mmCIF file of C-alpha atoms in Angstrom:
data_model
loop_
_atom_site.group_PDB
_atom_site.id
_atom_site.type_symbol
_atom_site.label_atom_id
_atom_site.label_comp_id
_atom_site.label_asym_id
_atom_site.label_seq_id
_atom_site.Cartn_x
_atom_site.Cartn_y
_atom_site.Cartn_z
ATOM 1 C CA MET H 672 83.385 90.768 69.419
ATOM 2 C CA PRO H 673 80.035 88.160 67.420
ATOM 3 C CA GLU H 674 77.474 91.011 66.150
ATOM 4 C CA LEU H 675 74.287 90.487 65.081
ATOM 5 C CA PRO H 676 74.478 88.323 62.226
ATOM 6 C CA GLU H 677 77.086 85.921 63.421
ATOM 7 C CA VAL H 678 74.699 85.211 66.830
ATOM 8 C CA GLU H 679 71.618 84.932 64.103
ATOM 9 C CA VAL H 680 73.601 82.442 62.029
ATOM 10 C CA THR H 681 74.794 80.492 65.364
ATOM 11 C CA ARG H 682 70.895 80.398 66.290
ATOM 12 C CA ARG H 683 69.647 78.971 62.321
ATOM 13 C CA GLY H 684 72.158 76.299 63.509
ATOM 14 C CA LEU H 685 71.389 75.395 66.780
ATOM 15 C CA ALA H 686 67.820 75.213 66.034
ATOM 16 C CA PRO H 687 67.007 72.140 64.250
ATOM 17 C CA GLN H 688 69.438 70.217 66.427
ATOM 18 C CA LEU H 689 68.040 71.374 69.639
ATOM 19 C CA THR H 690 64.500 72.226 69.396
ATOM 20 C CA GLY H 691 61.763 69.480 71.134
ATOM 21 C CA ARG H 692 64.645 67.808 72.136
ATOM 22 C CA THR H 693 64.915 67.390 76.147
ATOM 23 C CA ILE H 694 67.848 68.180 78.507
ATOM 24 C CA SER H 695 69.995 65.679 80.431
ATOM 25 C CA GLY H 696 72.451 66.955 81.913
ATOM 26 C CA VAL H 697 74.286 70.498 82.364
ATOM 27 C CA SER H 698 78.363 70.711 82.998
ATOM 28 C CA VAL H 699 79.634 73.822 83.857
ATOM 29 C CA ARG H 700 83.678 73.866 84.536
ATOM 30 C CA GLU H 701 84.318 77.294 84.984
ATOM 31 C CA PRO H 702 81.326 79.560 85.880
ATOM 32 C CA ARG H 703 83.440 82.691 86.393
ATOM 33 C CA LEU H 704 81.510 84.038 82.934
ATOM 34 C CA ARG H 705 80.901 88.021 82.553
ATOM 35 C CA TRP H 706 78.644 87.123 85.026
ATOM 36 C CA PRO H 707 79.075 84.026 87.639
ATOM 37 C CA VAL H 708 76.503 80.810 86.023
ATOM 38 C CA PRO H 709 74.103 80.566 88.603
ATOM 39 C CA ARG H 710 73.705 77.002 90.242
ATOM 40 C CA ASP H 711 69.979 77.251 89.172
ATOM 41 C CA VAL H 712 71.443 76.391 85.515
ATOM 42 C CA LEU H 713 72.531 73.516 86.953
ATOM 43 C CA GLY H 714 69.075 72.413 87.856
ATOM 44 C CA LEU H 715 67.475 71.910 83.468
ATOM 45 C CA ALA H 716 67.334 68.451 83.329
ATOM 46 C CA GLY H 717 64.559 67.071 82.197
ATOM 47 C CA ARG H 718 63.105 70.311 80.330
ATOM 48 C CA THR H 719 62.081 70.161 77.500
ATOM 49 C CA VAL H 720 63.754 73.513 74.811
ATOM 50 C CA ARG H 721 60.841 74.464 72.963
ATOM 51 C CA THR H 722 62.401 77.467 71.185
ATOM 52 C CA ILE H 723 65.639 79.124 70.559
ATOM 53 C CA ARG H 724 65.226 82.674 69.484
ATOM 54 C CA ARG H 725 67.786 85.695 69.553
ATOM 55 C CA ARG H 726 66.904 89.169 70.905
ATOM 56 C CA GLY H 727 69.723 91.882 69.909
ATOM 57 C CA LYS H 728 73.023 89.710 70.542
ATOM 58 C CA TYR H 729 71.503 87.508 73.070
ATOM 59 C CA LEU H 730 70.076 84.123 72.452
ATOM 60 C CA LEU H 731 67.018 83.061 74.278
ATOM 61 C CA VAL H 732 66.629 79.306 74.902
ATOM 62 C CA ASP H 733 62.956 78.590 76.375
ATOM 63 C CA CYS H 734 62.560 75.887 78.632
ATOM 64 C CA GLY H 735 58.999 75.922 78.938
ATOM 65 C CA ASP H 736 59.205 77.678 83.019
ATOM 66 C CA GLY H 737 61.865 80.049 81.707
ATOM 67 C CA HIS H 738 64.625 80.905 79.425
ATOM 68 C CA LEU H 739 68.471 80.159 79.255
ATOM 69 C CA ILE H 740 70.275 83.476 78.402
ATOM 70 C CA LEU H 741 73.515 83.173 76.425
ATOM 71 C CA HIS H 742 75.984 85.372 75.234
ATOM 72 C CA LEU H 743 78.824 85.013 73.428
ATOM 73 C CA GLY H 744 81.220 88.145 74.919
ATOM 74 C CA MET H 745 83.787 88.726 72.881
ATOM 75 C CA SER H 746 85.649 85.375 71.859
ATOM 76 C CA GLY H 747 82.802 82.468 72.339
ATOM 77 C CA SER H 748 81.193 79.939 70.222
ATOM 78 C CA LEU H 749 78.484 77.539 70.710
ATOM 79 C CA ARG H 750 79.059 74.300 69.047
ATOM 80 C CA VAL H 751 77.091 71.110 68.976
ATOM 81 C CA LEU H 752 79.188 67.809 69.164
ATOM 82 C CA PRO H 753 78.912 64.094 70.176
ATOM 83 C CA PRO H 754 78.659 63.092 73.613
ATOM 84 C CA GLY H 755 81.662 62.534 74.732
ATOM 85 C CA THR H 756 84.144 64.834 72.984
ATOM 86 C CA PRO H 757 86.735 65.595 75.347
ATOM 87 C CA PRO H 758 86.508 69.740 76.443
ATOM 88 C CA GLN H 759 89.519 71.827 75.500
ATOM 89 C CA LYS H 760 90.942 74.373 77.817
ATOM 90 C CA HIS H 761 88.241 77.014 77.187
ATOM 91 C CA ASP H 762 85.162 75.273 76.832
ATOM 92 C CA HIS H 763 83.466 75.903 80.080
ATOM 93 C CA PHE H 764 79.714 74.949 79.646
ATOM 94 C CA ASP H 765 77.771 71.668 78.319
ATOM 95 C CA LEU H 766 74.345 71.481 77.887
ATOM 96 C CA VAL H 767 73.881 67.675 77.257
ATOM 97 C CA LEU H 768 70.667 66.755 75.024
ATOM 98 C CA GLY H 769 70.578 62.862 75.196
ATOM 99 C CA ASP H 770 73.047 61.989 71.879
ATOM 100 C CA ARG H 771 74.345 65.626 71.373
ATOM 101 C CA VAL H 772 76.344 68.021 73.634
ATOM 102 C CA LEU H 773 75.581 72.098 73.074
ATOM 103 C CA ARG H 774 79.169 73.247 74.523
ATOM 104 C CA LEU H 775 80.234 77.054 74.559
ATOM 105 C CA ARG H 776 84.212 77.445 73.951
ATOM 106 C CA ASP H 777 85.092 81.813 76.094
ATOM 107 C CA PRO H 778 88.516 82.206 75.593
ATOM 108 C CA ARG H 779 88.548 85.385 76.596
ATOM 109 C CA ARG H 780 85.568 85.058 78.837
ATOM 110 C CA PHE H 781 83.371 87.761 78.457
ATOM 111 C CA GLY H 782 80.161 85.646 77.861
ATOM 112 C CA ALA H 783 76.904 84.573 79.752
ATOM 113 C CA VAL H 784 75.255 81.424 80.296
ATOM 114 C CA LEU H 785 72.196 83.004 82.341
ATOM 115 C CA TRP H 786 68.625 81.803 83.522
ATOM 116 C CA THR H 787 65.340 83.538 84.237
ATOM 117 C CA CYS H 788 61.941 82.241 85.104
ATOM 118 C CA GLY H 789 60.217 85.447 84.201
ATOM 119 C CA ASP H 790 59.542 87.599 80.949
ATOM 120 C CA ALA H 791 62.876 86.963 79.091
ATOM 121 C CA ASP H 792 62.373 90.512 77.822
ATOM 122 C CA ALA H 793 61.862 92.068 80.619
ATOM 123 C CA HIS H 794 65.484 90.993 82.112
ATOM 124 C CA PRO H 795 67.601 93.331 83.144
ATOM 125 C CA LEU H 796 70.507 93.036 80.641
ATOM 126 C CA LEU H 797 67.020 92.963 77.803
ATOM 127 C CA ALA H 798 64.705 95.291 78.936
ATOM 128 C CA HIS H 799 66.367 98.727 77.613
ATOM 129 C CA LEU H 800 67.382 97.015 73.868
ATOM 130 C CA GLY H 801 66.000 98.872 71.053
ATOM 131 C CA ILE H 802 63.896 98.459 67.595
ATOM 132 C CA GLU H 803 65.351 95.393 65.764
ATOM 133 C CA PRO H 804 67.327 96.636 62.891
ATOM 134 C CA LEU H 805 65.726 93.591 60.941
ATOM 135 C CA SER H 806 61.999 93.826 62.114
ATOM 136 C CA ARG H 807 59.317 95.853 60.273
ATOM 137 C CA SER H 808 59.909 98.389 62.859
ATOM 138 C CA LEU H 809 62.316 100.125 61.713
ATOM 139 C CA THR H 810 61.379 102.134 58.920
ATOM 140 C CA PRO H 811 62.810 105.183 57.619
ATOM 141 C CA ALA H 812 59.450 107.345 59.541
ATOM 142 C CA ARG H 813 60.731 105.604 63.181
ATOM 143 C CA LEU H 814 64.176 106.109 62.467
ATOM 144 C CA HIS H 815 63.731 109.632 61.302
ATOM 145 C CA ALA H 816 61.880 109.988 64.968
ATOM 146 C CA LEU H 817 64.606 108.428 66.740
ATOM 147 C CA THR H 818 67.433 110.471 65.197
ATOM 148 C CA ARG H 819 65.523 113.576 66.118
ATOM 149 C CA GLY H 820 67.587 116.529 68.498
ATOM 150 C CA ASN H 821 70.793 114.212 69.009
ATOM 151 C CA ARG H 822 74.137 115.702 67.507
ATOM 152 C CA ILE H 823 75.774 112.654 67.723
ATOM 153 C CA ALA H 824 77.854 111.644 64.720
ATOM 154 C CA ILE H 825 75.116 108.963 62.543
ATOM 155 C CA LYS H 826 77.854 105.738 63.234
ATOM 156 C CA ASN H 827 77.799 105.956 66.814
ATOM 157 C CA PHE H 828 74.210 106.121 67.089
ATOM 158 C CA LEU H 829 73.969 103.287 65.180
ATOM 159 C CA MET H 830 75.885 101.431 67.542
ATOM 160 C CA ASP H 831 73.618 102.275 70.389
ATOM 161 C CA GLY H 832 71.886 99.115 71.103
ATOM 162 C CA ARG H 833 69.345 101.395 73.405
ATOM 163 C CA ARG H 834 68.043 102.640 69.835
ATOM 164 C CA ILE H 835 68.956 99.978 67.760
ATOM 165 C CA VAL H 836 69.943 96.875 68.704
ATOM 166 C CA GLY H 837 73.003 94.666 67.450
ATOM 167 C CA VAL H 838 73.969 96.514 64.519
ATOM 168 C CA GLY H 839 77.663 96.602 65.829
ATOM 169 C CA ASN H 840 80.872 98.358 64.466
ATOM 170 C CA ILE H 841 81.466 96.876 61.355
ATOM 171 C CA TYR H 842 77.765 96.036 59.816
ATOM 172 C CA ALA H 843 77.459 100.443 60.686
ATOM 173 C CA SER H 844 80.554 101.176 58.501
ATOM 174 C CA GLU H 845 79.048 98.746 56.070
ATOM 175 C CA SER H 846 75.383 100.072 56.130
ATOM 176 C CA LEU H 847 76.754 103.799 56.350
ATOM 177 C CA PHE H 848 78.596 102.654 52.924
ATOM 178 C CA ARG H 849 75.678 101.635 51.191
ATOM 179 C CA ALA H 850 73.309 104.749 51.921
ATOM 180 C CA GLY H 851 76.421 106.865 50.459
ATOM 181 C CA ILE H 852 76.626 108.797 54.468
ATOM 182 C CA THR H 853 79.725 110.432 56.014
ATOM 183 C CA PRO H 854 79.572 108.375 59.206
ATOM 184 C CA ARG H 855 80.305 111.917 60.867
ATOM 185 C CA LYS H 856 77.366 113.360 59.905
ATOM 186 C CA ARG H 857 75.203 114.547 63.023
ATOM 187 C CA SER H 858 72.280 111.898 62.986
ATOM 188 C CA GLY H 859 69.743 115.020 64.131
ATOM 189 C CA ARG H 860 71.077 115.964 60.462
ATOM 190 C CA LEU H 861 69.581 113.128 58.141
ATOM 191 C CA THR H 862 66.736 113.928 56.220
ATOM 192 C CA LEU H 863 63.880 111.252 55.889
ATOM 193 C CA GLN H 864 65.205 110.620 52.689
ATOM 194 C CA GLU H 865 68.178 109.746 54.029
ATOM 195 C CA CYS H 866 66.245 107.729 57.036
ATOM 196 C CA SER H 867 65.034 105.608 54.250
ATOM 197 C CA ARG H 868 68.346 104.451 52.470
ATOM 198 C CA LEU H 869 69.867 104.135 55.864
ATOM 199 C CA SER H 870 67.045 101.930 56.972
ATOM 200 C CA LYS H 871 67.325 100.212 54.212
ATOM 201 C CA ALA H 872 71.244 99.632 54.129
ATOM 202 C CA ILE H 873 70.904 97.903 57.753
ATOM 203 C CA LYS H 874 68.608 95.476 56.689
ATOM 204 C CA ALA H 875 70.884 94.693 52.938
ATOM 205 C CA THR H 876 73.911 94.782 54.934
ATOM 206 C CA LEU H 877 72.950 92.069 57.500
ATOM 207 C CA GLN H 878 71.255 90.052 55.865
ATOM 208 C CA ALA H 879 73.848 89.886 53.347
ATOM 209 C CA ALA H 880 76.389 88.861 56.135
ATOM 210 C CA ILE H 881 73.895 86.293 57.337
ATOM 211 C CA ARG H 882 73.990 84.462 54.367
ATOM 212 C CA ALA H 883 77.045 84.640 54.268
ATOM 213 C CA GLY H 884 77.983 82.716 57.589
ATOM 214 C CA GLY H 885 78.850 86.101 59.402
ATOM 215 C CA SER H 886 82.171 87.492 59.359
ATOM 216 C CA THR H 887 84.812 85.601 60.755
ATOM 217 C CA LEU H 888 87.841 88.085 61.976
ATOM 218 C CA ARG H 889 89.729 86.146 64.692
ATOM 219 C CA ASP H 890 87.516 83.795 67.112
ATOM 220 C CA PHE H 891 84.182 83.264 65.314
ATOM 221 C CA VAL H 892 82.317 79.781 63.965
ATOM 222 C CA GLY H 893 79.212 78.856 63.170
ATOM 223 C CA ALA H 894 77.427 75.850 65.389
ATOM 224 C CA ASP H 895 78.877 73.444 62.739
ATOM 225 C CA GLY H 896 82.464 74.924 63.692
ATOM 226 C CA GLY H 897 82.558 76.382 59.912
ATOM 227 C CA SER H 898 83.796 80.283 59.851
ATOM 228 C CA GLY H 899 81.948 82.833 57.936
ATOM 229 C CA TYR H 900 83.130 84.786 54.723
ATOM 230 C CA ALA H 901 81.265 87.670 55.051
ATOM 231 C CA GLN H 902 84.382 89.532 55.551
ATOM 232 C CA GLN H 903 85.891 88.949 52.467
ATOM 233 C CA ARG H 904 82.679 90.936 50.683
ATOM 234 C CA HIS H 905 83.178 94.029 52.833
ATOM 235 C CA PHE H 906 83.200 97.246 51.419
ATOM 236 C CA VAL H 907 85.097 99.246 53.249
ATOM 237 C CA TYR H 908 85.580 97.710 56.304
ATOM 238 C CA ASP H 909 89.570 96.748 57.453
ATOM 239 C CA ARG H 910 90.078 97.960 53.718
ATOM 240 C CA ALA H 911 91.845 101.249 54.514
ATOM 241 C CA GLY H 912 94.479 102.225 51.890
ATOM 242 C CA LYS H 913 92.204 99.853 49.225
ATOM 243 C CA ASN H 914 90.836 101.077 46.836
ATOM 244 C CA CYS H 915 86.637 101.458 46.665
ATOM 245 C CA ARG H 916 84.975 98.321 45.223
ATOM 246 C CA ARG H 917 82.858 100.962 43.497
ATOM 247 C CA CYS H 918 84.671 104.292 42.671
ATOM 248 C CA ARG H 919 88.496 102.812 43.588
ATOM 249 C CA THR H 920 88.927 105.865 45.693
ATOM 250 C CA PRO H 921 91.204 104.713 48.780
ATOM 251 C CA ILE H 922 89.107 103.881 51.853
ATOM 252 C CA ARG H 923 89.424 105.565 54.911
ATOM 253 C CA LYS H 924 90.009 105.205 58.435
ATOM 254 C CA LEU H 925 88.965 107.585 61.324
ATOM 255 C CA GLN H 926 88.368 106.928 65.433
ATOM 256 C CA GLN H 927 84.993 106.921 66.484
ATOM 257 C CA GLY H 928 84.077 106.533 69.746
ATOM 258 C CA GLN H 929 87.816 104.882 70.574
ATOM 259 C CA ARG H 930 86.360 102.545 67.243
ATOM 260 C CA SER H 931 87.706 102.144 63.893
ATOM 261 C CA THR H 932 85.109 103.520 61.338
ATOM 262 C CA TYR H 933 86.361 102.594 57.367
ATOM 263 C CA TYR H 934 84.178 105.021 55.126
ATOM 264 C CA CYS H 935 85.042 106.285 51.319
ATOM 265 C CA PRO H 936 85.422 110.071 50.674
ATOM 266 C CA THR H 937 83.633 109.899 47.628
ATOM 267 C CA CYS H 938 81.262 107.899 47.926
ATOM 268 C CA GLN H 939 80.244 109.129 51.482
ATOM 269 C CA ARG H 940 80.087 112.731 50.775
#
């Protein structure tokens, strides 16, 4: 599933190609995505794209009187193509902007194309989302306060989007490795010093993944169709049995919340 870095890479690729351009047409070939594509989307022609921003794993396309809300789901990608490019089997949605087309490809159809006329941040899918991990709001003190009284493992805590949004499974494991914290530790037992290390590690991990173009484990490609290569630099994720890049101890794997967690038993005591 595309995580925050992959969505941010997509946003950065789309913004310069779409901002300021007028929508000239919309094509919905398959409306049965995670949620049905609303008919309002078909009436977007004539609106101008003002900005494209990200909230968690959602992309918000500001059209002036409303926002197009896009989500990549588990296997989706957004690409900018020349008009007239023949659609393939899983190409479900096109936003035509004169001499270019924004196309959503989503084999599993867990993505989303929605429209809201109100405050996008108040939309039911976004209103409950937690702190943006790359924002100034994620400070050691704020993370320490959020974890107080929580008995769940810190790995599961990081994946709860109601607290911190968009970290995801890959980057939770990677962040905990950078911070030297075992994924099993109860989040409420983290010290302020550990929260300082972890908040810095989360930001560093996500920023490094963005610079690398995201992680391409199966389906993800950026707006230009290129694959990311952050997975080539993972410290622990998907490296069970391989030597730790720091201490040479074999990386271990465990299941937490039905998701795979990877860690170094030496570096993350």
